[in-house]
Coordinates of C-alpha atoms and ligand atoms in Angstrom, one line a residue:
M1129 CA -30.3 -20.8 -20.4
T1130 CA -27.2 -21.5 -18.4
N1131 CA -26.7 -21.8 -14.7
L1132 CA -24.9 -19.2 -12.8
K1133 CA -21.4 -20.4 -12.2
I1134 CA -20.6 -19.7 -8.6
P1135 CA -17.0 -20.3 -7.4
R1136 CA -16.9 -22.8 -4.5
S1137 CA -15.1 -20.3 -2.4
V1138 CA -18.2 -18.1 -2.1
Y1139 CA -20.4 -20.9 -0.9
V1140 CA -20.6 -19.4 2.5
Y1141 CA -24.0 -17.8 2.8
G1142 CA -27.4 -19.3 3.5
C1143 CA -29.5 -17.3 1.0
A1144 CA -29.5 -16.6 -2.6
I1145 CA -29.8 -13.0 -1.6
L1146 CA -26.2 -13.1 -0.5
L1147 CA -24.9 -14.0 -3.9
L1148 CA -26.4 -10.7 -4.9
A1149 CA -24.8 -9.0 -2.0
L1150 CA -21.5 -10.3 -3.2
G1151 CA -22.1 -8.9 -6.6
L1152 CA -22.1 -12.4 -8.1
T1153 CA -25.4 -12.1 -9.8
S1154 CA -28.1 -9.6 -10.4
P1155 CA -31.8 -9.9 -10.5
S1156 CA -33.7 -9.6 -13.7
L1157 CA -35.2 -6.2 -13.7
K1158 CA -37.4 -5.8 -16.8
V1159 CA -39.8 -3.0 -17.0
A1160 CA -42.6 -5.0 -18.7
P1161 CA -43.1 -8.6 -17.9
R1162 CA -42.8 -10.7 -21.0
V1163 CA -45.8 -12.6 -22.2
S1164 CA -45.6 -15.7 -24.4
A1165 CA -47.2 -15.9 -27.7
Q1166 CA -49.6 -18.5 -26.3
A1167 CA -50.8 -16.1 -23.6
L1168 CA -51.3 -13.3 -26.1
A1169 CA -53.2 -15.5 -28.3
T1170 CA -55.6 -16.4 -25.5
T1171 CA -56.1 -13.0 -24.0
A1172 CA -59.6 -11.8 -24.6
P1173 CA -60.2 -8.3 -26.0
T1174 CA -59.8 -5.7 -23.3
S1175 CA -63.1 -4.3 -21.9
S1176 CA -61.9 -3.5 -18.4
P1177 CA -61.8 0.2 -17.5
T1178 CA -58.6 -0.5 -15.5
Q1179 CA -56.2 -2.3 -17.7
E1180 CA -55.7 -5.5 -19.7
N1181 CA -56.1 -7.8 -16.7
T1182 CA -59.1 -9.6 -18.2
A1183 CA -60.5 -13.1 -18.7
V1184 CA -58.2 -15.3 -20.7
T1185 CA -59.7 -18.8 -20.6
A1186 CA -62.9 -20.6 -19.7
P1187 CA -64.0 -20.0 -16.1
I1188 CA -63.7 -22.9 -13.6
V1189 CA -66.7 -24.1 -11.6
L1190 CA -65.6 -24.1 -8.0
P1191 CA -66.9 -26.9 -5.7
A1192 CA -69.1 -25.9 -2.7
V1193 CA -67.2 -25.3 0.5
N1194 CA -68.2 -25.6 4.2
W1195 CA -65.9 -23.1 5.9
Q1196 CA -66.8 -24.4 9.4
D1197 CA -65.7 -28.0 8.8
V1198 CA -61.9 -28.0 9.2
S1199 CA -61.6 -31.7 10.0
D1200 CA -59.6 -32.5 6.8
Y1201 CA -57.0 -29.9 7.7
R1202 CA -56.1 -31.8 10.9
Q1203 CA -54.3 -34.3 8.7
A1204 CA -51.7 -31.7 7.8
M1205 CA -50.6 -31.4 11.4
K1206 CA -48.7 -33.7 13.8
P1207 CA -51.4 -35.3 16.0
A1208 CA -50.4 -33.2 19.0
F1209 CA -51.0 -30.0 17.1
A1210 CA -54.1 -31.0 15.1
D1211 CA -56.4 -28.8 17.2
D1212 CA -54.4 -25.7 16.0
V1213 CA -56.4 -25.7 12.8
Q1214 CA -59.6 -25.0 14.7
K1215 CA -58.1 -21.6 15.6
F1216 CA -58.0 -20.7 11.9
V1217 CA -61.6 -21.4 11.0
D1218 CA -61.8 -17.6 10.7
G1219 CA -58.2 -17.2 9.4
N1220 CA -57.5 -16.6 5.7
R1221 CA -59.2 -19.4 3.9
Y1222 CA -58.4 -20.5 0.4
L1223 CA -60.1 -23.1 -1.9
I1224 CA -58.1 -23.3 -5.1
V1225 CA -58.7 -25.4 -8.2
A1226 CA -56.1 -25.1 -10.9
T1227 CA -54.5 -26.9 -13.8
L1228 CA -50.8 -26.7 -14.8
T1229 CA -49.9 -27.3 -18.4
L1230 CA -46.5 -27.2 -20.0
D1231 CA -45.2 -26.6 -23.5
D1232 CA -42.0 -25.5 -25.1
Q1233 CA -42.8 -21.8 -24.4
A1234 CA -44.1 -21.7 -20.9
A1235 CA -45.7 -23.3 -17.8
T1236 CA -49.2 -22.1 -17.6
I1237 CA -51.6 -22.3 -14.7
H1238 CA -55.4 -21.8 -15.2
G1239 CA -57.2 -21.7 -11.9
A1240 CA -59.9 -20.3 -9.8
E1241 CA -60.1 -19.6 -6.1
H1242 CA -62.8 -19.0 -3.4
V1243 CA -61.3 -17.0 -0.6
R1244 CA -62.8 -16.1 2.7
Y1245 CA -61.3 -13.1 4.5
T1246 CA -62.3 -12.3 8.1
N1247 CA -61.6 -8.8 9.3
H1248 CA -59.5 -9.1 12.4
T1249 CA -58.8 -5.4 12.5
A1250 CA -60.6 -2.7 14.4
D1251 CA -61.5 -0.9 11.2
S1252 CA -64.5 -1.4 9.0
L1253 CA -63.0 -2.2 5.5
N1254 CA -64.5 -1.1 2.2
S1255 CA -62.0 -3.0 0.1
V1256 CA -59.8 -6.1 0.2
V1257 CA -56.4 -6.2 -1.4
F1258 CA -54.8 -9.2 -3.1
R1259 CA -51.2 -9.3 -4.4
L1260 CA -50.5 -10.7 -7.8
Y1261 CA -46.8 -11.2 -7.1
P1262 CA -45.9 -12.7 -10.5
N1263 CA -46.6 -9.3 -12.1
S1264 CA -43.9 -7.6 -10.1
P1265 CA -40.8 -7.2 -12.3
M1266 CA -38.7 -9.2 -9.8
L1267 CA -40.7 -12.4 -10.7
D1268 CA -41.3 -11.5 -14.4
G1269 CA -44.4 -13.7 -14.9
K1270 CA -47.8 -12.7 -16.1
M1271 CA -50.9 -13.1 -14.0
T1272 CA -54.4 -12.1 -15.2
V1273 CA -57.6 -12.2 -13.1
A1274 CA -61.2 -12.3 -14.2
D1275 CA -64.8 -12.9 -13.1
V1276 CA -64.2 -11.5 -9.6
T1277 CA -67.1 -11.6 -7.2
A1278 CA -67.4 -10.4 -3.6
N1279 CA -70.2 -11.8 -1.5
G1280 CA -71.7 -13.3 -4.6
E1281 CA -71.9 -10.1 -6.6
S1282 CA -69.7 -9.3 -9.6
V1283 CA -67.2 -6.6 -8.9
Q1284 CA -64.6 -4.7 -11.0
P1285 CA -61.2 -4.8 -9.3
G1286 CA -58.7 -2.0 -9.6
F1287 CA -55.0 -2.7 -10.4
S1288 CA -51.9 -0.8 -9.5
G1289 CA -48.2 -1.5 -8.8
Q1290 CA -47.6 -2.8 -12.3
D1291 CA -50.6 -5.0 -11.8
S1292 CA -49.1 -6.6 -8.7
V1293 CA -51.8 -5.0 -6.5
M1294 CA -55.5 -5.9 -7.0
L1295 CA -58.0 -3.9 -5.0
I1296 CA -61.5 -5.4 -4.7
P1297 CA -64.1 -2.8 -3.7
L1298 CA -66.9 -3.9 -1.4
A1299 CA -70.4 -2.7 -2.0
K1300 CA -70.9 -3.1 1.8
P1301 CA -67.9 -2.6 4.1
V1302 CA -66.8 -5.7 6.1
A1303 CA -67.1 -4.8 9.8
P1304 CA -64.6 -6.0 12.4
N1305 CA -65.0 -9.8 12.9
D1306 CA -67.2 -10.1 9.9
S1307 CA -66.1 -12.0 6.8
V1308 CA -66.2 -11.5 3.0
E1309 CA -66.1 -14.2 0.4
M1310 CA -64.5 -13.6 -2.9
T1311 CA -64.2 -15.8 -6.0
M1312 CA -62.1 -15.2 -9.1
N1313 CA -60.5 -17.0 -12.1
F1314 CA -56.8 -16.5 -12.7
D1315 CA -54.2 -17.4 -15.3
L1316 CA -50.5 -17.4 -14.9
V1317 CA -47.8 -17.7 -17.5
M1318 CA -44.3 -18.5 -16.5
E1319 CA -42.2 -18.3 -19.7
V1320 CA -39.6 -21.0 -20.0
N1321 CA -36.1 -20.5 -18.6
V1322 CA -36.6 -16.9 -17.4
D1323 CA -33.9 -16.4 -14.7
V1324 CA -35.4 -14.2 -12.0
S1325 CA -35.2 -13.8 -8.2
Y1326 CA -32.8 -16.6 -7.5
G1327 CA -34.8 -19.2 -9.3
R1328 CA -37.5 -19.1 -6.7
F1329 CA -40.3 -18.9 -9.3
G1330 CA -40.9 -20.1 -12.8
Y1331 CA -40.2 -22.8 -15.3
K1332 CA -36.5 -23.5 -15.7
E1333 CA -34.5 -26.5 -16.5
N1334 CA -37.7 -28.5 -16.7
V1335 CA -38.5 -27.7 -13.1
V1336 CA -41.6 -25.8 -12.2
S1337 CA -41.1 -23.7 -9.1
G1338 CA -44.7 -23.0 -8.2
T1339 CA -44.4 -20.1 -5.8
A1340 CA -46.6 -17.0 -5.6
W1341 CA -48.7 -18.7 -8.2
Y1342 CA -52.2 -17.7 -7.1
P1343 CA -53.8 -14.3 -6.1
T1344 CA -52.7 -13.9 -2.5
L1345 CA -54.4 -11.8 0.3
S1346 CA -52.4 -8.9 1.4
V1347 CA -52.3 -7.7 5.0
Y1348 CA -54.2 -4.8 6.6
D1349 CA -52.0 -3.1 9.1
K1350 CA -53.4 -1.0 11.9
G1351 CA -52.9 2.7 11.1
Q1352 CA -51.4 1.9 7.7
G1353 CA -54.1 0.2 5.7
W1354 CA -53.6 -2.5 3.2
W1355 CA -50.0 -3.3 2.4
T1356 CA -49.3 -2.4 -1.3
S1357 CA -45.5 -1.8 -1.4
M1358 CA -43.5 -3.1 -4.3
P1359 CA -41.1 -5.9 -3.4
D1360 CA -37.4 -5.2 -3.9
P1361 CA -35.6 -7.7 -6.1
K1362 CA -32.8 -8.1 -3.4
G1363 CA -35.2 -9.6 -1.0
D1364 CA -38.2 -11.8 -0.5
P1365 CA -41.4 -10.4 -2.1
A1366 CA -44.3 -11.5 0.2
Y1367 CA -46.1 -10.4 3.4
S1368 CA -49.1 -12.5 4.4
E1369 CA -51.0 -13.9 7.3
S1370 CA -51.7 -17.5 8.2
G1371 CA -54.6 -19.5 7.0
L1372 CA -55.9 -22.8 5.7
Y1373 CA -55.6 -24.0 2.1
D1374 CA -57.5 -26.6 0.2
V1375 CA -55.7 -26.9 -3.2
R1376 CA -56.7 -29.3 -6.0
L1377 CA -54.0 -29.0 -8.6
T1378 CA -54.0 -31.0 -11.9
I1379 CA -50.7 -31.6 -13.5
P1380 CA -49.4 -33.7 -16.5
A1381 CA -48.9 -37.4 -16.1
K1382 CA -45.7 -38.8 -14.6
M1383 CA -44.7 -35.5 -12.8
P1384 CA -43.5 -36.1 -9.3
I1385 CA -44.8 -33.2 -7.2
V1386 CA -44.5 -31.9 -3.6
M1387 CA -46.6 -29.2 -2.2
T1388 CA -47.1 -27.3 1.1
G1389 CA -49.3 -29.4 3.4
K1390 CA -50.6 -32.9 3.2
E1391 CA -51.9 -34.7 0.1
I1392 CA -55.3 -36.3 0.9
S1393 CA -56.2 -37.6 -2.5
T1394 CA -54.8 -38.3 -5.9
T1395 CA -57.0 -38.8 -9.0
T1396 CA -55.9 -39.9 -12.4
N1397 CA -58.1 -38.2 -15.0
T1398 CA -59.3 -39.7 -18.4
D1399 CA -56.7 -37.6 -20.3
G1400 CA -53.9 -39.0 -18.2
S1401 CA -53.4 -35.9 -16.1
V1402 CA -53.4 -36.3 -12.3
T1403 CA -55.2 -34.2 -9.8
H1404 CA -53.5 -33.8 -6.4
R1405 CA -55.5 -32.4 -3.5
N1406 CA -53.5 -31.0 -0.6
V1407 CA -54.7 -29.4 2.6
T1408 CA -52.6 -27.4 5.0
G1409 CA -52.4 -26.3 8.6
P1410 CA -52.1 -22.6 9.4
V1411 CA -49.6 -21.4 6.7
R1412 CA -48.9 -18.0 5.2
D1413 CA -48.2 -19.2 1.7
F1414 CA -48.6 -22.3 -0.5
A1415 CA -45.9 -23.6 -2.8
F1416 CA -45.4 -26.6 -5.1
M1417 CA -42.5 -28.0 -7.0
T1418 CA -42.8 -30.4 -9.8
S1419 CA -40.6 -31.9 -12.5
Q1420 CA -40.2 -35.1 -14.5
R1421 CA -36.6 -35.0 -13.3
Y1422 CA -37.6 -35.5 -9.7
T1423 CA -37.2 -38.5 -7.5
I1424 CA -38.7 -38.3 -4.0
D1425 CA -37.2 -40.0 -1.0
T1426 CA -39.2 -40.0 2.2
E1427 CA -38.2 -40.5 5.9
M1428 CA -39.8 -39.7 9.2
V1429 CA -37.8 -37.2 11.2
D1430 CA -39.0 -36.2 14.7
G1431 CA -42.5 -37.2 13.8
V1432 CA -42.4 -35.2 10.5
E1433 CA -42.6 -36.9 7.1
V1434 CA -39.6 -35.3 5.3
R1435 CA -39.6 -35.6 1.6
V1436 CA -36.2 -35.1 -0.1
V1437 CA -36.8 -34.2 -3.7
H1438 CA -33.8 -34.5 -6.0
Y1439 CA -32.8 -34.9 -9.7
S1440 CA -32.3 -38.3 -11.3
D1441 CA -31.6 -39.4 -14.8
D1442 CA -34.0 -41.1 -17.2
N1443 CA -33.4 -44.4 -15.5
G1444 CA -34.1 -43.0 -12.1
N1445 CA -30.5 -42.9 -11.0
P1446 CA -29.1 -40.0 -9.1
P1447 CA -26.1 -38.2 -10.6
A1448 CA -22.6 -38.8 -9.4
L1449 CA -21.8 -37.1 -6.0
D1450 CA -25.6 -36.8 -5.4
G1451 CA -26.1 -35.0 -2.0
T1452 CA -29.4 -36.6 -1.0
S1453 CA -28.2 -38.6 1.9
S1454 CA -26.2 -35.6 3.2
A1455 CA -29.2 -33.4 2.8
L1456 CA -31.3 -35.8 4.9
Q1457 CA -28.7 -35.9 7.6
F1458 CA -28.6 -32.1 7.8
V1459 CA -32.4 -32.0 8.0
R1460 CA -32.3 -34.4 10.9
N1461 CA -29.7 -32.3 12.7
A1462 CA -31.7 -29.1 12.1
F1463 CA -35.1 -30.5 13.3
S1464 CA -33.6 -32.1 16.5
T1465 CA -31.9 -28.8 17.3
Y1466 CA -34.7 -26.3 16.5
D1467 CA -37.5 -28.4 17.9
A1468 CA -35.7 -28.7 21.2
L1469 CA -34.5 -25.1 21.5
F1470 CA -37.3 -23.0 19.9
G1471 CA -40.4 -25.1 20.0
E1472 CA -41.8 -28.0 18.0
Y1473 CA -42.5 -27.8 14.3
P1474 CA -46.2 -28.6 14.2
F1475 CA -46.8 -29.7 10.6
A1476 CA -46.8 -33.3 9.5
Q1477 CA -44.7 -32.7 6.4
F1478 CA -41.5 -30.9 5.3
N1479 CA -40.1 -30.8 1.7
V1480 CA -36.5 -30.3 0.8
V1481 CA -36.3 -29.7 -2.9
E1482 CA -33.4 -29.4 -5.2
N1483 CA -34.0 -26.7 -7.8
P1484 CA -32.2 -24.2 -10.1
T1485 CA -31.6 -21.6 -7.4
P1486 CA -28.0 -20.5 -6.7
S1487 CA -28.5 -21.1 -3.0
G1488 CA -31.9 -21.5 -1.2
V1489 CA -35.3 -20.0 -0.7
E1490 CA -37.9 -20.7 2.0
Y1491 CA -41.7 -21.4 1.9
P1492 CA -44.0 -22.9 4.5
G1493 CA -43.2 -26.6 4.7
L1494 CA -41.0 -26.4 1.7
I1495 CA -37.5 -25.2 1.0
Q1496 CA -35.7 -24.9 -2.3
V1497 CA -32.1 -25.9 -2.2
S1498 CA -29.4 -25.1 -4.8
E1499 CA -28.7 -27.8 -7.4
Q1500 CA -25.1 -26.6 -7.3
A1501 CA -24.9 -27.3 -3.6
W1502 CA -26.5 -30.7 -3.8
Q1503 CA -23.4 -32.7 -3.6
A1504 CA -22.1 -35.1 -1.0
G1505 CA -19.3 -33.4 1.0
Q1506 CA -20.4 -30.0 0.0
S1507 CA -20.4 -27.8 3.1
Y1508 CA -22.5 -25.2 1.5
L1509 CA -25.4 -27.8 1.4
E1510 CA -25.3 -27.9 5.2
I1511 CA -25.3 -24.1 5.5
V1512 CA -28.2 -23.7 3.1
I1513 CA -30.3 -26.4 4.8
S1514 CA -29.5 -25.1 8.3
H1515 CA -30.6 -21.6 7.3
E1516 CA -33.6 -22.4 5.2
T1517 CA -34.9 -24.9 7.7
G1518 CA -34.5 -22.2 10.3
H1519 CA -36.9 -20.1 8.3
Q1520 CA -39.6 -22.6 9.1
W1521 CA -39.5 -21.1 12.6
F1522 CA -38.6 -17.5 11.6
Y1523 CA -40.7 -16.4 8.6
S1524 CA -43.1 -19.4 8.2
L1525 CA -44.4 -20.0 11.7
I1526 CA -43.6 -16.5 13.0
G1527 CA -44.3 -14.2 10.2
N1528 CA -43.1 -10.7 9.4
N1529 CA -43.2 -8.1 6.7
Q1530 CA -40.3 -9.4 4.6
V1531 CA -40.2 -6.3 2.4
E1532 CA -40.2 -3.6 5.1
H1533 CA -38.6 -5.5 8.0
P1534 CA -36.4 -8.2 6.5
W1535 CA -34.1 -8.4 9.5
L1536 CA -36.8 -10.1 11.5
D1537 CA -36.5 -13.4 9.7
E1538 CA -33.2 -13.1 7.8
S1539 CA -31.0 -12.0 10.7
L1540 CA -32.5 -14.8 12.8
A1541 CA -32.2 -17.4 10.1
S1542 CA -28.6 -16.4 9.8
Y1543 CA -28.1 -16.6 13.6
V1544 CA -29.7 -20.0 13.5
E1545 CA -26.8 -21.1 11.3
I1546 CA -24.6 -20.4 14.4
V1547 CA -26.9 -22.2 16.7
Y1548 CA -26.9 -25.2 14.4
T1549 CA -23.1 -25.2 14.2
R1550 CA -22.8 -24.9 18.0
E1551 CA -25.3 -27.6 18.8
V1552 CA -24.5 -30.1 16.1
K1553 CA -20.7 -29.8 15.9
H1554 CA -20.0 -29.5 19.6
D1555 CA -16.7 -27.8 19.0
P1556 CA -16.2 -24.3 20.2
T1557 CA -13.4 -23.7 17.8
I1558 CA -15.7 -24.5 14.8
T1559 CA -18.4 -22.3 16.2
A1560 CA -16.0 -19.4 16.8
A1561 CA -14.7 -19.7 13.3
Y1562 CA -18.3 -19.6 12.0
V1563 CA -19.0 -16.4 13.9
K1564 CA -15.8 -14.9 12.7
R1565 CA -16.9 -15.4 9.1
F1566 CA -19.9 -13.1 9.8
T1567 CA -17.6 -10.6 11.6
D1568 CA -15.1 -10.6 8.7
R1569 CA -17.9 -10.0 6.2
Y1570 CA -19.4 -7.1 8.1
Q1571 CA -16.0 -5.6 9.0
G1572 CA -14.8 -6.0 5.4
Y1573 CA -17.9 -4.1 4.2
L1574 CA -17.2 -1.3 6.6
R1575 CA -13.5 -1.1 5.7
L1576 CA -14.5 -0.6 2.1
G1577 CA -16.6 2.4 3.1
G1578 CA -20.0 0.7 3.3
A1579 CA -22.6 2.6 5.3
D1580 CA -23.2 1.1 8.8
L1581 CA -27.0 1.1 8.5
A1582 CA -29.6 0.0 11.1
L1583 CA -30.8 -3.6 11.1
D1584 CA -34.5 -2.7 10.8
L1585 CA -34.8 -1.0 7.5
P1586 CA -36.7 -2.0 4.3
V1587 CA -34.9 -4.1 1.8
S1588 CA -34.9 -1.1 -0.6
S1589 CA -32.8 1.0 1.9
Y1590 CA -29.7 -1.2 1.4
S1591 CA -27.3 -1.5 -1.5
G1592 CA -26.9 -5.0 -2.8
V1593 CA -23.7 -5.5 -0.8
G1594 CA -25.1 -3.6 2.1
Y1595 CA -28.1 -5.8 2.4
G1596 CA -25.9 -8.9 2.8
A1597 CA -23.4 -7.2 5.2
I1598 CA -26.0 -5.7 7.5
V1599 CA -29.1 -8.0 7.5
Y1600 CA -27.1 -11.3 7.0
S1601 CA -23.9 -10.5 8.9
K1602 CA -24.4 -7.6 11.4
G1603 CA -27.8 -9.2 12.1
P1604 CA -26.6 -12.6 13.4
L1605 CA -23.7 -10.7 15.2
F1606 CA -26.4 -8.7 17.0
Y1607 CA -27.7 -12.0 18.4
T1608 CA -24.2 -13.1 19.4
L1609 CA -23.9 -9.8 21.2
L1610 CA -27.1 -10.6 23.1
E1611 CA -25.5 -14.0 23.9
Q1612 CA -22.5 -12.1 25.4
R1613 CA -24.7 -9.8 27.4
L1614 CA -27.4 -12.2 28.6
G1615 CA -25.9 -15.7 28.2
V1616 CA -26.5 -18.2 25.5
Q1617 CA -29.2 -20.1 27.4
T1618 CA -31.1 -16.8 28.0
V1619 CA -31.1 -16.1 24.3
Y1620 CA -32.4 -19.6 23.5
K1621 CA -35.1 -19.2 26.2
A1622 CA -36.1 -15.8 24.7
L1623 CA -36.4 -17.3 21.2
N1624 CA -38.5 -20.1 22.6
T1625 CA -40.8 -17.6 24.3
Y1626 CA -40.9 -15.5 21.1
F1627 CA -41.8 -18.6 19.1
H1628 CA -44.6 -19.7 21.4
R1629 CA -46.0 -16.2 21.7
Y1630 CA -46.1 -15.4 18.0
E1631 CA -46.5 -18.8 16.3
Y1632 CA -48.7 -18.5 13.2
A1633 CA -48.9 -14.7 13.8
V1634 CA -46.9 -11.7 12.6
A1635 CA -44.2 -10.2 14.8
T1636 CA -42.6 -6.8 14.9
S1637 CA -39.2 -5.6 16.0
A1638 CA -40.8 -4.2 19.2
D1639 CA -42.1 -7.7 19.9
V1640 CA -38.6 -9.1 19.7
E1641 CA -37.3 -6.4 22.1
K1642 CA -40.1 -6.9 24.5
V1643 CA -39.6 -10.7 24.7
F1644 CA -35.8 -10.4 25.2
E1645 CA -36.4 -7.8 28.0
E1646 CA -39.0 -9.9 29.7
V1647 CA -37.0 -13.1 29.6
S1648 CA -33.7 -11.5 30.6
G1649 CA -35.2 -9.1 33.1
Q1650 CA -32.9 -6.4 31.6
D1651 CA -33.7 -3.0 30.0
L1652 CA -32.3 -3.4 26.4
T1653 CA -33.7 -0.1 25.1
T1654 CA -30.2 1.4 24.4
L1655 CA -28.9 -1.7 22.7
F1656 CA -31.9 -2.1 20.4
Q1657 CA -31.8 1.6 19.7
Q1658 CA -28.1 1.5 18.7
E1659 CA -28.2 -1.7 16.7
V1660 CA -31.7 -2.2 15.4
Y1661 CA -33.3 1.2 15.0
E1662 CA -30.6 3.7 14.5
T1663 CA -28.1 4.0 11.7
T1664 CA -25.0 4.3 13.9
S1665 CA -23.7 1.2 15.4
T1666 CA -21.0 0.7 18.0
A1667 CA -21.4 -2.5 19.9
T1668 CA -21.7 -5.0 17.0
A1669 CA -18.8 -3.5 15.2
A1670 CA -16.7 -4.2 18.3
A1671 CA -18.0 -7.7 18.9
P1672 CA -15.6 -10.5 18.2
Ligands
ZN188 ZN1 -32.9 -16.5 4.5

């Protein structure tokens, strides 16, 4: 495996996706996920009427759980926000017990989960849908599920979407405000050094990027049913709602690890492996990163324990030009800016993790940052951290369907780069130059004949270049257009209102428009129609 060699001159975007937009890399699109010899050897004979998604290893006995007691989860919050967990007693609830093992072929996770889903919709539901994201071609892993129960009874799930969609039928429908409990065993194989989806997932360069690693509840949308769309490799794969996680993950000895949430216990087992137990506040996904290459530096920033996770050599020394101290400074800048303008980050932890991504990827309480950017004096490091940290507000705390409406979080995270530049650099010339870079990218795309598409389209509607030019360049320019129309402070105030109204929830484009209209007192129907919903744009193209 080799790293992508990205010329320094293109270190200008805040997401790996933009490298794709520039045609500098392409996602791995294999029709059939590869399965290691190890996984094949342990796969039981197929007896399922649906497909081969069948028991692979011994089932795990899950501990008992008291869903009503959420006191442990308070530790994952800043003290002022600890009561927020109480609102999620009936949110998505996960108890996960899993073991990570590594060999020359693959990283393998054998786990079990007990999930409680409460029906917050108005419909009575006769099924619950989970997403097995690793089975989508864009992640190219292999996840199998077995021994599924619903309300204590064994059930046979159905699989579709290349086994990335698992439908659990319910013998008795779950009525509005009622809950259903499900248990299952699962196995995940991440073959070594498979290069997929910007390095967000898998086992590469001796780094385990543990994302999308457990069966994840999908979302039931009013009038549309359970979300089952296939993710597009240009964008982020997930759409999920907030909930509380209790995760007990066993990993090999001497593996520094960070995870979403707060570690509340560590146990060294007789075989030398270590079990880490983490609990979370209300989060919509749970990620971990672990590697023997990692060293973890910790500092309190605005009441948040920030863990900066970076490579070091066998003696524990960082490489030459290591960017750790710079990364920490950029995190300080970002937190002080976003906390003040948008609303306070409520969680007690935040992890900034160097990994083999060509730029950066966001998860709740954890961002992956390109090893190639991780150098002192590297301006791209600041861009990536400003953007991905911004996603904690726009994607993590305010959620959206990242596959169907990617502009909601990506255009805002890109606009946040401008906000960061303005509020940290305090130099209008630098800010104007930053905005001009977006303008140049967007205009350059149009000059080359690119279609001027609406902002609010599914990832799959755009070409690779178009996705970057529209969602990541026209998108932030749309917010600068709002600044020109309404004033910068009004835009900040609107985003603050948006944050407090939809924190932990899922927002839509109509929600964004409504908030901006309320806060500004102006009718923005025409502007949103032209820029966000329709495929013809005039104002943004003319903006400076
Ligand atoms: Zn992004």
